[in-house]
């Protein structure tokens, strides 16, 4: 599998989508830092670097969906996938090498965003609000979340040979999940009472609230929203869900890929 990984990494550094992704994540992080700094300088609003530092968690879902699906889609259209099998590479090795490549590439995209916050954010805003334990929790949780996202996108891209269809499913699916999570978050944040102490009929209670909280913690987009906001209350639970998603989707992906007729 080492040869497969090496070939993937060589192709990765030449990949234009990956380079665009690195530039986008760096510029996005820089723009958010400068916006925070402007609010502090012009309006005197107290800001912290934590307000932008974890923003990559929310952005990376869509960026990863685009990269993973397009990067693997080319392997089918160019005949690379078929050639790998013909020269004797095991399908399981091919699958894992692509998954590892996607995970590492996506983490590098996250790192590009983080570097922008370090290079610009620390001199302009400072790091007085940073708590080491919280930082480790958020970084660890987001890495597991990224692994789950890449596992899902890899499964879809490895099982769908059409290089136009797989990206659409990954990207549209990610946006639909974000939309669902946005609605779930809105419902969970409903106050129990209005300002005049009257009961809010939309406030979720009991089993219904538990179901919504489960979705919020289970779906990677919900996890991304919490990490981007710097929330650590449910990190352990979310890591377990992400690990489960990664294991199940990878298992299913390998199972069906080994039986797939590669054209």
PDB file of C-alpha atoms in Angstrom:
ATOM      1  CA  UNK A   1       0.000   0.000   0.000  1.00  0.00           C
ATOM      2  CA  UNK A   2       2.995   2.292   0.436  1.00  0.00           C
ATOM      3  CA  UNK A   3       3.342   2.619  -3.335  1.00  0.00           C
ATOM      4  CA  UNK A   4      -0.308   3.582  -3.622  1.00  0.00           C
ATOM      5  CA  UNK A   5       0.049   6.191  -0.892  1.00  0.00           C
ATOM      6  CA  UNK A   6       3.176   7.629  -2.492  1.00  0.00           C
ATOM      7  CA  UNK A   7       1.443   7.885  -5.875  1.00  0.00           C
ATOM      8  CA  UNK A   8      -1.552   9.596  -4.279  1.00  0.00           C
ATOM      9  CA  UNK A   9       0.605  12.121  -2.416  1.00  0.00           C
ATOM     10  CA  UNK A  10       2.565  12.953  -5.570  1.00  0.00           C
ATOM     11  CA  UNK A  11      -0.690  13.556  -7.432  1.00  0.00           C
ATOM     12  CA  UNK A  12      -2.060  15.522  -4.496  1.00  0.00           C
ATOM     13  CA  UNK A  13       0.633  18.212  -4.597  1.00  0.00           C
ATOM     14  CA  UNK A  14       0.000  18.663  -8.322  1.00  0.00           C
ATOM     15  CA  UNK A  15      -3.777  18.786  -7.938  1.00  0.00           C
ATOM     16  CA  UNK A  16      -5.240  22.210  -8.762  1.00  0.00           C
ATOM     17  CA  UNK A  17      -8.364  21.652  -6.646  1.00  0.00           C
ATOM     18  CA  UNK A  18      -6.199  20.970  -3.593  1.00  0.00           C
ATOM     19  CA  UNK A  19      -4.142  24.097  -4.205  1.00  0.00           C
ATOM     20  CA  UNK A  20      -7.262  26.206  -4.627  1.00  0.00           C
ATOM     21  CA  UNK A  21      -8.620  24.688  -1.404  1.00  0.00           C
ATOM     22  CA  UNK A  22      -5.458  25.621   0.498  1.00  0.00           C
ATOM     23  CA  UNK A  23      -5.653  29.184  -0.784  1.00  0.00           C
ATOM     24  CA  UNK A  24      -9.377  29.445  -0.021  1.00  0.00           C
ATOM     25  CA  UNK A  25      -9.013  28.212   3.547  1.00  0.00           C
ATOM     26  CA  UNK A  26      -6.091  30.572   4.216  1.00  0.00           C
ATOM     27  CA  UNK A  27      -7.942  33.556   2.762  1.00  0.00           C
ATOM     28  CA  UNK A  28     -11.157  32.680   4.595  1.00  0.00           C
ATOM     29  CA  UNK A  29      -9.313  32.494   7.913  1.00  0.00           C
ATOM     30  CA  UNK A  30      -7.507  35.750   7.190  1.00  0.00           C
ATOM     31  CA  UNK A  31     -10.728  37.533   6.257  1.00  0.00           C
ATOM     32  CA  UNK A  32     -12.440  36.490   9.480  1.00  0.00           C
ATOM     33  CA  UNK A  33      -9.467  37.620  11.577  1.00  0.00           C
ATOM     34  CA  UNK A  34      -9.353  41.003   9.833  1.00  0.00           C
ATOM     35  CA  UNK A  35     -13.105  41.403  10.325  1.00  0.00           C
ATOM     36  CA  UNK A  36     -12.721  40.725  14.050  1.00  0.00           C
ATOM     37  CA  UNK A  37      -9.790  43.137  14.257  1.00  0.00           C
ATOM     38  CA  UNK A  38     -11.788  45.834  12.459  1.00  0.00           C
ATOM     39  CA  UNK A  39     -14.623  45.495  14.963  1.00  0.00           C
ATOM     40  CA  UNK A  40     -12.145  45.860  17.807  1.00  0.00           C
ATOM     41  CA  UNK A  41     -10.247  48.803  16.283  1.00  0.00           C
ATOM     42  CA  UNK A  42     -13.130  50.857  14.915  1.00  0.00           C
ATOM     43  CA  UNK A  43     -16.026  50.063  17.233  1.00  0.00           C
ATOM     44  CA  UNK A  44     -14.174  49.053  20.394  1.00  0.00           C
ATOM     45  CA  UNK A  45     -15.928  45.697  20.492  1.00  0.00           C
ATOM     46  CA  UNK A  46     -14.025  43.198  22.685  1.00  0.00           C
ATOM     47  CA  UNK A  47     -13.004  40.267  20.500  1.00  0.00           C
ATOM     48  CA  UNK A  48     -10.950  37.111  21.021  1.00  0.00           C
ATOM     49  CA  UNK A  49      -9.041  34.894  18.638  1.00  0.00           C
ATOM     50  CA  UNK A  50     -11.267  32.035  19.704  1.00  0.00           C
ATOM     51  CA  UNK A  51     -14.064  33.732  17.783  1.00  0.00           C
ATOM     52  CA  UNK A  52     -12.401  32.861  14.473  1.00  0.00           C
ATOM     53  CA  UNK A  53      -9.820  30.161  15.232  1.00  0.00           C
ATOM     54  CA  UNK A  54     -12.226  27.218  15.034  1.00  0.00           C
ATOM     55  CA  UNK A  55     -14.099  28.431  11.955  1.00  0.00           C
ATOM     56  CA  UNK A  56     -12.388  25.816   9.792  1.00  0.00           C
ATOM     57  CA  UNK A  57     -14.613  23.166  11.365  1.00  0.00           C
ATOM     58  CA  UNK A  58     -17.674  24.690   9.710  1.00  0.00           C
ATOM     59  CA  UNK A  59     -16.036  25.421   6.334  1.00  0.00           C
ATOM     60  CA  UNK A  60     -14.235  22.128   5.876  1.00  0.00           C
ATOM     61  CA  UNK A  61     -17.346  20.029   5.251  1.00  0.00           C
ATOM     62  CA  UNK A  62     -18.158  21.630   1.900  1.00  0.00           C
ATOM     63  CA  UNK A  63     -14.490  22.055   0.909  1.00  0.00           C
ATOM     64  CA  UNK A  64     -13.773  18.399   1.706  1.00  0.00           C
ATOM     65  CA  UNK A  65     -16.856  17.256  -0.223  1.00  0.00           C
ATOM     66  CA  UNK A  66     -15.593  19.088  -3.308  1.00  0.00           C
ATOM     67  CA  UNK A  67     -12.003  17.902  -3.020  1.00  0.00           C
ATOM     68  CA  UNK A  68     -12.583  14.237  -2.134  1.00  0.00           C
ATOM     69  CA  UNK A  69     -15.186  13.618  -4.824  1.00  0.00           C
ATOM     70  CA  UNK A  70     -13.278  15.382  -7.610  1.00  0.00           C
ATOM     71  CA  UNK A  71      -9.899  13.895  -6.646  1.00  0.00           C
ATOM     72  CA  UNK A  72     -11.224  10.321  -6.699  1.00  0.00           C
ATOM     73  CA  UNK A  73     -13.560  10.901  -9.646  1.00  0.00           C
ATOM     74  CA  UNK A  74     -10.565  11.456 -11.917  1.00  0.00           C
ATOM     75  CA  UNK A  75      -9.246   7.985 -11.056  1.00  0.00           C
ATOM     76  CA  UNK A  76     -12.276   6.433 -12.742  1.00  0.00           C
ATOM     77  CA  UNK A  77     -12.450   8.777 -15.727  1.00  0.00           C
ATOM     78  CA  UNK A  78      -8.725   8.413 -16.478  1.00  0.00           C
ATOM     79  CA  UNK A  79      -8.750   4.653 -16.038  1.00  0.00           C
ATOM     80  CA  UNK A  80      -6.321   4.831 -13.099  1.00  0.00           C
ATOM     81  CA  UNK A  81      -8.576   2.776 -10.851  1.00  0.00           C
ATOM     82  CA  UNK A  82      -8.814  -0.038 -13.376  1.00  0.00           C
ATOM     83  CA  UNK A  83      -5.059   0.030 -14.005  1.00  0.00           C
ATOM     84  CA  UNK A  84      -4.291  -0.243 -10.273  1.00  0.00           C
ATOM     85  CA  UNK A  85      -6.371  -3.407 -10.088  1.00  0.00           C
ATOM     86  CA  UNK A  86      -4.903  -4.855 -13.284  1.00  0.00           C
ATOM     87  CA  UNK A  87      -1.310  -4.547 -12.013  1.00  0.00           C
ATOM     88  CA  UNK A  88      -2.193  -6.540  -8.902  1.00  0.00           C
ATOM     89  CA  UNK A  89      -3.048  -4.046  -6.163  1.00  0.00           C
ATOM     90  CA  UNK A  90      -5.637  -5.326  -3.699  1.00  0.00           C
ATOM     91  CA  UNK A  91      -8.926  -3.462  -3.717  1.00  0.00           C
ATOM     92  CA  UNK A  92      -8.796  -3.054   0.059  1.00  0.00           C
ATOM     93  CA  UNK A  93      -5.372  -1.400  -0.225  1.00  0.00           C
ATOM     94  CA  UNK A  94      -6.637   0.896  -2.979  1.00  0.00           C
ATOM     95  CA  UNK A  95      -9.611   1.908  -0.851  1.00  0.00           C
ATOM     96  CA  UNK A  96      -7.573   2.564   2.297  1.00  0.00           C
ATOM     97  CA  UNK A  97      -4.877   4.480   0.415  1.00  0.00           C
ATOM     98  CA  UNK A  98      -7.523   6.807  -1.028  1.00  0.00           C
ATOM     99  CA  UNK A  99      -9.185   7.231   2.351  1.00  0.00           C
ATOM    100  CA  UNK A 100      -5.884   8.056   4.064  1.00  0.00           C
ATOM    101  CA  UNK A 101      -5.022  10.494   1.287  1.00  0.00           C
ATOM    102  CA  UNK A 102      -8.372  12.266   1.660  1.00  0.00           C
ATOM    103  CA  UNK A 103      -8.041  12.511   5.433  1.00  0.00           C
ATOM    104  CA  UNK A 104      -4.505  13.920   5.317  1.00  0.00           C
ATOM    105  CA  UNK A 105      -5.387  16.334   2.513  1.00  0.00           C
ATOM    106  CA  UNK A 106      -8.427  17.593   4.409  1.00  0.00           C
ATOM    107  CA  UNK A 107      -6.398  18.050   7.584  1.00  0.00           C
ATOM    108  CA  UNK A 108      -3.871  20.081   5.580  1.00  0.00           C
ATOM    109  CA  UNK A 109      -6.743  22.259   4.368  1.00  0.00           C
ATOM    110  CA  UNK A 110      -7.729  22.812   8.004  1.00  0.00           C
ATOM    111  CA  UNK A 111      -4.106  23.605   8.845  1.00  0.00           C
ATOM    112  CA  UNK A 112      -4.063  26.272   6.140  1.00  0.00           C
ATOM    113  CA  UNK A 113      -6.949  28.030   7.909  1.00  0.00           C
ATOM    114  CA  UNK A 114      -5.264  27.654  11.303  1.00  0.00           C
ATOM    115  CA  UNK A 115      -2.000  29.108   9.978  1.00  0.00           C
ATOM    116  CA  UNK A 116      -3.823  32.214   8.799  1.00  0.00           C
ATOM    117  CA  UNK A 117      -5.174  32.709  12.324  1.00  0.00           C
ATOM    118  CA  UNK A 118      -1.726  32.199  13.846  1.00  0.00           C
ATOM    119  CA  UNK A 119       0.070  34.494  11.401  1.00  0.00           C
ATOM    120  CA  UNK A 120      -2.513  37.305  11.497  1.00  0.00           C
ATOM    121  CA  UNK A 121      -4.609  36.626  14.573  1.00  0.00           C
ATOM    122  CA  UNK A 122      -1.919  36.440  17.241  1.00  0.00           C
ATOM    123  CA  UNK A 123      -0.252  39.777  16.327  1.00  0.00           C
ATOM    124  CA  UNK A 124      -3.566  41.607  15.814  1.00  0.00           C
ATOM    125  CA  UNK A 125      -5.836  40.082  18.466  1.00  0.00           C
ATOM    126  CA  UNK A 126      -3.649  38.075  20.851  1.00  0.00           C
ATOM    127  CA  UNK A 127      -4.161  34.705  22.527  1.00  0.00           C
ATOM    128  CA  UNK A 128      -5.065  35.640  26.083  1.00  0.00           C
ATOM    129  CA  UNK A 129      -8.381  33.757  25.872  1.00  0.00           C
ATOM    130  CA  UNK A 130      -6.869  30.405  24.885  1.00  0.00           C
ATOM    131  CA  UNK A 131      -7.225  27.491  27.277  1.00  0.00           C
ATOM    132  CA  UNK A 132      -4.870  24.570  26.523  1.00  0.00           C
ATOM    133  CA  UNK A 133      -7.282  21.843  27.652  1.00  0.00           C
ATOM    134  CA  UNK A 134     -10.111  23.317  25.598  1.00  0.00           C
ATOM    135  CA  UNK A 135      -7.808  23.659  22.614  1.00  0.00           C
ATOM    136  CA  UNK A 136      -6.789  19.988  22.773  1.00  0.00           C
ATOM    137  CA  UNK A 137     -10.419  18.888  23.046  1.00  0.00           C
ATOM    138  CA  UNK A 138     -11.533  20.973  20.072  1.00  0.00           C
ATOM    139  CA  UNK A 139      -8.591  19.953  17.911  1.00  0.00           C
ATOM    140  CA  UNK A 140      -9.017  16.266  18.745  1.00  0.00           C
ATOM    141  CA  UNK A 141     -12.764  16.357  18.203  1.00  0.00           C
ATOM    142  CA  UNK A 142     -12.489  18.171  14.894  1.00  0.00           C
ATOM    143  CA  UNK A 143      -9.897  15.663  13.637  1.00  0.00           C
ATOM    144  CA  UNK A 144     -12.271  12.779  14.363  1.00  0.00           C
ATOM    145  CA  UNK A 145     -15.097  14.714  12.671  1.00  0.00           C
ATOM    146  CA  UNK A 146     -12.921  15.277   9.590  1.00  0.00           C
ATOM    147  CA  UNK A 147     -12.175  11.545   9.504  1.00  0.00           C
ATOM    148  CA  UNK A 148     -15.902  10.771   9.523  1.00  0.00           C
ATOM    149  CA  UNK A 149     -16.612  13.260   6.719  1.00  0.00           C
ATOM    150  CA  UNK A 150     -13.782  11.889   4.585  1.00  0.00           C
ATOM    151  CA  UNK A 151     -14.978   8.334   5.196  1.00  0.00           C
ATOM    152  CA  UNK A 152     -18.444   9.243   3.901  1.00  0.00           C
ATOM    153  CA  UNK A 153     -17.150  11.159   0.867  1.00  0.00           C
ATOM    154  CA  UNK A 154     -14.640   8.412   0.055  1.00  0.00           C
ATOM    155  CA  UNK A 155     -17.340   5.747   0.177  1.00  0.00           C
ATOM    156  CA  UNK A 156     -19.583   7.706  -2.185  1.00  0.00           C
ATOM    157  CA  UNK A 157     -16.742   8.567  -4.576  1.00  0.00           C
ATOM    158  CA  UNK A 158     -15.360   5.023  -4.648  1.00  0.00           C
ATOM    159  CA  UNK A 159     -18.732   3.408  -5.341  1.00  0.00           C
ATOM    160  CA  UNK A 160     -19.993   5.864  -7.980  1.00  0.00           C
ATOM    161  CA  UNK A 161     -17.889   5.786 -11.137  1.00  0.00           C
ATOM    162  CA  UNK A 162     -19.468   8.809 -12.796  1.00  0.00           C
ATOM    163  CA  UNK A 163     -17.179  11.744 -11.943  1.00  0.00           C
ATOM    164  CA  UNK A 164     -20.058  14.211 -12.379  1.00  0.00           C
ATOM    165  CA  UNK A 165     -22.567  12.394 -10.181  1.00  0.00           C
ATOM    166  CA  UNK A 166     -20.383  11.694  -7.130  1.00  0.00           C
ATOM    167  CA  UNK A 167     -19.449  15.376  -6.535  1.00  0.00           C
ATOM    168  CA  UNK A 168     -23.079  16.412  -6.838  1.00  0.00           C
ATOM    169  CA  UNK A 169     -24.164  13.836  -4.264  1.00  0.00           C
ATOM    170  CA  UNK A 170     -21.352  14.792  -1.858  1.00  0.00           C
ATOM    171  CA  UNK A 171     -21.767  18.564  -2.182  1.00  0.00           C
ATOM    172  CA  UNK A 172     -25.566  18.676  -2.259  1.00  0.00           C
ATOM    173  CA  UNK A 173     -25.722  16.140   0.571  1.00  0.00           C
ATOM    174  CA  UNK A 174     -23.408  18.312   2.677  1.00  0.00           C
ATOM    175  CA  UNK A 175     -25.514  21.416   2.076  1.00  0.00           C
ATOM    176  CA  UNK A 176     -28.696  19.511   2.920  1.00  0.00           C
ATOM    177  CA  UNK A 177     -27.111  18.302   6.158  1.00  0.00           C
ATOM    178  CA  UNK A 178     -26.077  21.864   7.025  1.00  0.00           C
ATOM    179  CA  UNK A 179     -29.627  23.041   6.367  1.00  0.00           C
ATOM    180  CA  UNK A 180     -31.039  20.288   8.567  1.00  0.00           C
ATOM    181  CA  UNK A 181     -28.617  21.091  11.377  1.00  0.00           C
ATOM    182  CA  UNK A 182     -29.439  24.803  11.135  1.00  0.00           C
ATOM    183  CA  UNK A 183     -33.105  23.997  11.697  1.00  0.00           C
ATOM    184  CA  UNK A 184     -32.302  21.576  14.528  1.00  0.00           C
ATOM    185  CA  UNK A 185     -30.142  24.217  16.211  1.00  0.00           C
ATOM    186  CA  UNK A 186     -32.911  26.806  15.838  1.00  0.00           C
ATOM    187  CA  UNK A 187     -35.398  24.496  17.525  1.00  0.00           C
ATOM    188  CA  UNK A 188     -33.004  23.623  20.361  1.00  0.00           C
ATOM    189  CA  UNK A 189     -32.289  27.289  21.053  1.00  0.00           C
ATOM    190  CA  UNK A 190     -35.947  28.176  21.475  1.00  0.00           C
ATOM    191  CA  UNK A 191     -36.424  29.757  24.940  1.00  0.00           C
ATOM    192  CA  UNK A 192     -38.747  27.994  27.339  1.00  0.00           C
ATOM    193  CA  UNK A 193     -40.432  31.289  28.231  1.00  0.00           C
ATOM    194  CA  UNK A 194     -40.886  34.544  26.348  1.00  0.00           C
ATOM    195  CA  UNK A 195     -39.739  37.866  27.820  1.00  0.00           C
ATOM    196  CA  UNK A 196     -43.158  38.342  29.459  1.00  0.00           C
ATOM    197  CA  UNK A 197     -42.892  34.930  31.193  1.00  0.00           C
ATOM    198  CA  UNK A 198     -45.442  33.264  28.931  1.00  0.00           C
ATOM    199  CA  UNK A 199     -44.667  29.686  27.908  1.00  0.00           C
ATOM    200  CA  UNK A 200     -43.144  29.193  24.458  1.00  0.00           C
ATOM    201  CA  UNK A 201     -45.181  26.474  22.674  1.00  0.00           C
ATOM    202  CA  UNK A 202     -42.203  25.749  20.375  1.00  0.00           C
ATOM    203  CA  UNK A 203     -39.883  24.850  23.252  1.00  0.00           C
ATOM    204  CA  UNK A 204     -38.763  21.226  22.965  1.00  0.00           C
ATOM    205  CA  UNK A 205     -39.156  18.973  25.980  1.00  0.00           C
ATOM    206  CA  UNK A 206     -38.743  15.334  26.924  1.00  0.00           C
ATOM    207  CA  UNK A 207     -38.120  12.680  24.307  1.00  0.00           C
ATOM    208  CA  UNK A 208     -38.535  15.100  21.414  1.00  0.00           C
ATOM    209  CA  UNK A 209     -35.734  17.303  22.730  1.00  0.00           C
ATOM    210  CA  UNK A 210     -33.533  14.258  23.213  1.00  0.00           C
ATOM    211  CA  UNK A 211     -34.062  13.249  19.574  1.00  0.00           C
ATOM    212  CA  UNK A 212     -33.095  16.717  18.377  1.00  0.00           C
ATOM    213  CA  UNK A 213     -30.031  16.757  20.625  1.00  0.00           C
ATOM    214  CA  UNK A 214     -29.033  13.354  19.263  1.00  0.00           C
ATOM    215  CA  UNK A 215     -29.219  14.645  15.691  1.00  0.00           C
ATOM    216  CA  UNK A 216     -27.274  17.763  16.652  1.00  0.00           C
ATOM    217  CA  UNK A 217     -24.474  15.691  18.170  1.00  0.00           C
ATOM    218  CA  UNK A 218     -24.578  12.813  15.680  1.00  0.00           C
ATOM    219  CA  UNK A 219     -24.522  14.617  12.337  1.00  0.00           C
ATOM    220  CA  UNK A 220     -21.041  15.852  11.336  1.00  0.00           C
ATOM    221  CA  UNK A 221     -22.510  19.225  10.370  1.00  0.00           C
ATOM    222  CA  UNK A 222     -23.906  19.586  13.888  1.00  0.00           C
ATOM    223  CA  UNK A 223     -20.538  18.682  15.330  1.00  0.00           C
ATOM    224  CA  UNK A 224     -18.878  21.217  13.016  1.00  0.00           C
ATOM    225  CA  UNK A 225     -21.232  23.939  14.241  1.00  0.00           C
ATOM    226  CA  UNK A 226     -20.367  23.196  17.860  1.00  0.00           C
ATOM    227  CA  UNK A 227     -16.621  23.017  17.241  1.00  0.00           C
ATOM    228  CA  UNK A 228     -16.694  26.245  15.240  1.00  0.00           C
ATOM    229  CA  UNK A 229     -18.399  27.917  18.205  1.00  0.00           C
ATOM    230  CA  UNK A 230     -15.772  26.561  20.592  1.00  0.00           C
ATOM    231  CA  UNK A 231     -18.208  24.318  22.481  1.00  0.00           C
ATOM    232  CA  UNK A 232     -16.663  21.344  24.284  1.00  0.00           C
ATOM    233  CA  UNK A 233     -19.599  20.044  26.350  1.00  0.00           C
ATOM    234  CA  UNK A 234     -20.365  17.104  24.040  1.00  0.00           C
ATOM    235  CA  UNK A 235     -16.916  16.360  22.591  1.00  0.00           C
ATOM    236  CA  UNK A 236     -16.721  12.805  23.955  1.00  0.00           C
ATOM    237  CA  UNK A 237     -20.154  11.859  22.659  1.00  0.00           C
ATOM    238  CA  UNK A 238     -19.522  13.472  19.270  1.00  0.00           C
ATOM    239  CA  UNK A 239     -16.185  11.664  18.884  1.00  0.00           C
ATOM    240  CA  UNK A 240     -17.901   8.331  19.484  1.00  0.00           C
ATOM    241  CA  UNK A 241     -20.523   9.129  16.849  1.00  0.00           C
ATOM    242  CA  UNK A 242     -17.888  10.248  14.328  1.00  0.00           C
ATOM    243  CA  UNK A 243     -15.780   7.151  14.966  1.00  0.00           C
ATOM    244  CA  UNK A 244     -18.856   4.995  14.429  1.00  0.00           C
ATOM    245  CA  UNK A 245     -19.707   6.781  11.179  1.00  0.00           C
ATOM    246  CA  UNK A 246     -16.127   6.360   9.939  1.00  0.00           C
ATOM    247  CA  UNK A 247     -15.989   2.651  10.779  1.00  0.00           C
ATOM    248  CA  UNK A 248     -19.424   1.816   9.343  1.00  0.00           C
ATOM    249  CA  UNK A 249     -19.055   3.787   6.090  1.00  0.00           C
ATOM    250  CA  UNK A 250     -15.530   2.444   5.544  1.00  0.00           C
ATOM    251  CA  UNK A 251     -16.697  -1.103   6.156  1.00  0.00           C
ATOM    252  CA  UNK A 252     -19.608  -0.696   3.747  1.00  0.00           C
ATOM    253  CA  UNK A 253     -17.420   1.035   1.197  1.00  0.00           C
ATOM    254  CA  UNK A 254     -14.827  -1.745   1.186  1.00  0.00           C
ATOM    255  CA  UNK A 255     -17.515  -4.444   1.097  1.00  0.00           C
ATOM    256  CA  UNK A 256     -19.203  -3.062  -2.022  1.00  0.00           C
ATOM    257  CA  UNK A 257     -15.987  -1.850  -3.700  1.00  0.00           C
ATOM    258  CA  UNK A 258     -14.539  -5.375  -3.566  1.00  0.00           C
ATOM    259  CA  UNK A 259     -17.584  -6.604  -5.480  1.00  0.00           C
ATOM    260  CA  UNK A 260     -17.818  -3.656  -7.855  1.00  0.00           C
ATOM    261  CA  UNK A 261     -17.432  -4.127 -11.603  1.00  0.00           C
ATOM    262  CA  UNK A 262     -14.798  -1.544 -12.559  1.00  0.00           C
ATOM    263  CA  UNK A 263     -15.323  -0.360 -16.140  1.00  0.00           C
TER     264      UNK A 263
END
